[in-house]
Short mmCIF file of C-alpha atoms in Angstrom, two decimals:
data_model
loop_
_atom_site.label_atom_id
_atom_site.label_comp_id
_atom_site.label_asym_id
_atom_site.label_seq_id
_atom_site.Cartn_x
_atom_site.Cartn_y
_atom_site.Cartn_z
CA MET N 1117 -60.40 -66.56 7.50
CA SER N 1118 -60.59 -70.32 7.13
CA LEU N 1119 -63.29 -72.88 7.19
CA ILE N 1120 -61.23 -74.90 9.57
CA PRO N 1121 -61.01 -74.07 13.18
CA SER N 1122 -57.85 -73.08 14.82
CA PHE N 1123 -56.88 -76.55 16.10
CA PHE N 1124 -55.16 -77.21 12.76
CA GLY N 1125 -52.64 -74.71 13.51
CA ASN N 1126 -52.85 -70.91 14.24
CA ARG N 1127 -52.88 -70.14 10.58
CA ARG N 1128 -54.94 -67.18 10.91
CA SER N 1129 -54.65 -63.85 12.74
CA ASN N 1130 -58.21 -63.68 13.78
CA ASN N 1131 -59.59 -67.00 15.49
CA VAL N 1132 -63.11 -66.39 14.67
CA PHE N 1133 -64.75 -69.27 12.54
CA ASP N 1134 -66.37 -67.67 9.47
CA PRO N 1135 -68.71 -70.19 7.54
CA PHE N 1136 -68.96 -67.80 4.71
CA SER N 1137 -65.15 -67.09 4.06
CA LEU N 1138 -63.81 -68.00 0.81
CA ASP N 1139 -60.42 -68.90 2.27
CA VAL N 1140 -60.56 -72.70 2.38
CA TRP N 1141 -57.64 -74.55 4.29
CA ASP N 1142 -55.53 -76.48 2.12
CA PRO N 1143 -54.12 -79.68 3.93
CA LEU N 1144 -51.27 -79.95 1.57
CA GLU N 1145 -50.27 -76.27 1.48
CA ASP N 1146 -47.00 -76.94 3.56
CA PHE N 1147 -46.41 -80.33 2.40
CA PRO N 1148 -43.42 -80.46 -0.13
CA VAL N 1149 -44.72 -82.65 -3.02
CA SER N 1150 -43.26 -82.33 -6.46
CA THR N 1151 -44.89 -84.84 -9.09
CA ARG N 1152 -42.89 -83.37 -11.94
CA SER N 1153 -39.57 -81.85 -12.71
CA PRO N 1154 -39.54 -78.63 -14.67
CA GLU N 1155 -38.18 -80.56 -17.58
CA THR N 1156 -41.12 -82.91 -17.96
CA SER N 1157 -43.86 -80.46 -17.14
CA ALA N 1158 -47.56 -80.70 -18.02
CA PHE N 1159 -47.00 -78.41 -21.15
CA VAL N 1160 -45.73 -81.56 -23.00
CA ASP N 1161 -49.44 -82.53 -23.08
CA ALA N 1162 -50.49 -79.80 -25.76
CA ARG N 1163 -53.65 -80.96 -27.17
CA PHE N 1164 -54.64 -80.45 -30.85
CA ASP N 1165 -57.94 -80.42 -32.71
CA ARG N 1166 -57.72 -81.90 -36.21
CA ARG N 1167 -60.66 -81.60 -38.71
CA GLU N 1168 -60.90 -82.06 -42.50
CA THR N 1169 -62.84 -79.81 -44.75
CA PRO N 1170 -63.45 -80.19 -48.40
CA GLU N 1171 -60.44 -77.86 -49.09
CA ALA N 1172 -58.03 -78.60 -46.32
CA HIS N 1173 -56.82 -80.32 -43.17
CA VAL N 1174 -56.94 -77.95 -40.21
CA PHE N 1175 -55.01 -78.46 -36.81
CA LYS N 1176 -55.75 -76.17 -33.93
CA ALA N 1177 -53.91 -76.14 -30.58
CA ASP N 1178 -54.18 -73.84 -27.53
CA VAL N 1179 -50.77 -72.41 -26.70
CA PRO N 1180 -51.52 -69.52 -24.32
CA GLY N 1181 -48.78 -67.30 -23.48
CA LEU N 1182 -46.56 -68.46 -26.31
CA LYS N 1183 -45.31 -65.98 -28.99
CA LYS N 1184 -45.13 -67.09 -32.73
CA GLU N 1185 -41.44 -67.05 -32.39
CA GLU N 1186 -41.60 -69.80 -29.66
CA VAL N 1187 -43.59 -72.27 -31.93
CA LYS N 1188 -42.15 -74.04 -34.88
CA VAL N 1189 -44.14 -75.60 -37.69
CA GLU N 1190 -42.32 -77.93 -40.12
CA VAL N 1191 -43.21 -80.26 -42.73
CA GLU N 1192 -40.83 -83.33 -43.13
CA ASP N 1193 -40.01 -85.31 -46.18
CA ASP N 1194 -42.52 -88.10 -45.84
CA ARG N 1195 -45.57 -85.73 -45.42
CA VAL N 1196 -45.13 -85.55 -41.66
CA LEU N 1197 -46.33 -82.27 -40.01
CA GLN N 1198 -44.33 -81.56 -36.83
CA ILE N 1199 -45.44 -78.73 -34.55
CA SER N 1200 -43.13 -78.01 -31.49
CA GLY N 1201 -42.51 -75.18 -29.18
CA GLU N 1202 -41.29 -74.40 -25.52
CA ARG N 1203 -42.38 -72.34 -22.62
CA ASN N 1204 -39.68 -71.42 -20.31
CA VAL N 1205 -39.81 -71.43 -16.65
CA GLU N 1206 -40.45 -68.06 -15.11
CA LYS N 1207 -37.27 -66.58 -13.53
CA GLU N 1208 -37.28 -66.88 -9.69
CA ASP N 1209 -36.57 -64.03 -7.29
CA LYS N 1210 -34.92 -65.17 -4.10
CA ASN N 1211 -37.08 -62.79 -2.22
CA ASP N 1212 -40.29 -64.09 -3.42
CA THR N 1213 -42.41 -66.79 -1.65
CA TRP N 1214 -44.03 -69.03 -4.01
CA HIS N 1215 -47.50 -70.57 -2.62
CA ARG N 1216 -48.51 -72.57 -5.64
CA LEU N 1217 -47.10 -73.22 -9.07
CA GLU N 1218 -49.65 -74.53 -11.48
CA ARG N 1219 -48.83 -72.98 -14.93
CA SER N 1220 -47.08 -75.39 -16.92
CA SER N 1221 -43.79 -74.88 -18.72
CA GLY N 1222 -41.58 -77.22 -20.89
CA LYS N 1223 -41.27 -78.42 -24.40
CA PHE N 1224 -44.02 -79.96 -26.63
CA MET N 1225 -43.92 -81.78 -29.82
CA ARG N 1226 -46.65 -83.28 -31.93
CA ARG N 1227 -46.31 -85.12 -35.35
CA PHE N 1228 -49.04 -85.97 -37.73
CA ARG N 1229 -48.78 -88.06 -40.82
CA LEU N 1230 -50.51 -86.04 -43.68
CA PRO N 1231 -52.40 -88.00 -46.59
CA GLU N 1232 -50.97 -88.06 -50.10
CA ASN N 1233 -53.65 -85.60 -51.40
CA VAL N 1234 -52.17 -82.34 -49.62
CA LYS N 1235 -50.25 -79.33 -51.08
CA ILE N 1236 -47.12 -79.53 -48.78
CA ASP N 1237 -45.67 -76.36 -50.29
CA GLN N 1238 -48.73 -74.25 -49.56
CA VAL N 1239 -49.04 -75.04 -45.78
CA LYS N 1240 -50.08 -71.90 -43.67
CA ALA N 1241 -49.81 -71.21 -39.95
CA SER N 1242 -51.25 -68.42 -37.94
CA MET N 1243 -51.65 -67.61 -34.16
CA GLU N 1244 -54.33 -65.51 -32.76
CA ASN N 1245 -55.46 -65.06 -28.99
CA GLY N 1246 -53.20 -68.06 -27.88
CA VAL N 1247 -54.68 -70.47 -30.69
CA LEU N 1248 -52.20 -71.74 -33.17
CA THR N 1249 -53.93 -72.65 -36.50
CA VAL N 1250 -52.24 -74.77 -39.21
CA THR N 1251 -53.97 -75.07 -42.53
CA VAL N 1252 -52.78 -77.78 -45.00
CA PRO N 1253 -54.66 -77.38 -48.32
CA LYS N 1254 -55.79 -80.36 -50.31
CA MET N 1255 -55.03 -80.97 -53.91
CA GLU N 1256 -57.94 -80.77 -56.17
CA VAL N 1257 -59.43 -84.07 -56.95
CA LYS N 1258 -59.19 -84.53 -60.79
CA LYS N 1259 -62.31 -86.28 -61.85
CA PRO N 1260 -61.71 -88.88 -64.45
CA ASP N 1261 -62.84 -88.02 -68.01
CA VAL N 1262 -65.81 -90.18 -68.75
CA LYS N 1263 -66.64 -90.90 -72.39
CA ALA N 1264 -69.97 -92.42 -73.30
CA ILE N 1265 -69.70 -95.37 -75.60
CA ASP N 1266 -72.66 -96.07 -78.03
CA ILE N 1267 -73.89 -99.57 -77.86
CA SER N 1268 -74.58 -100.91 -81.40
CA GLY N 1269 -77.01 -103.61 -82.33
#
């Protein structure tokens, strides 16, 4: 049942108005609007958290529904961390009737310039419950040797 009476079209089988129904009328339901093509979908907006601990730089991203084989983590020559991936569009069955398509698909890529104090050869990545975590360890900061000089006089 709908919260909108039947003069908006005979959309319901029962013409009784039910104010407690959870079936709310969507005025754009039958309106053909496409704001994005499948190639430039919302998934390109993958968001990352980046934090620095005393031991490492840590990057986290939500990538729900992706397998680790669908995500690529690379470090380029100039200390650039590149994280990319792709979620493919679900195959359509000609017999299905789609009412709404809100899940995003497409490619994403983010690049981060790393500071000079990182161990590029020890970068680690893991994925658990749809969250990608990339840890870039820091080099140990060598404290300068300080030698006390006696003052004569």
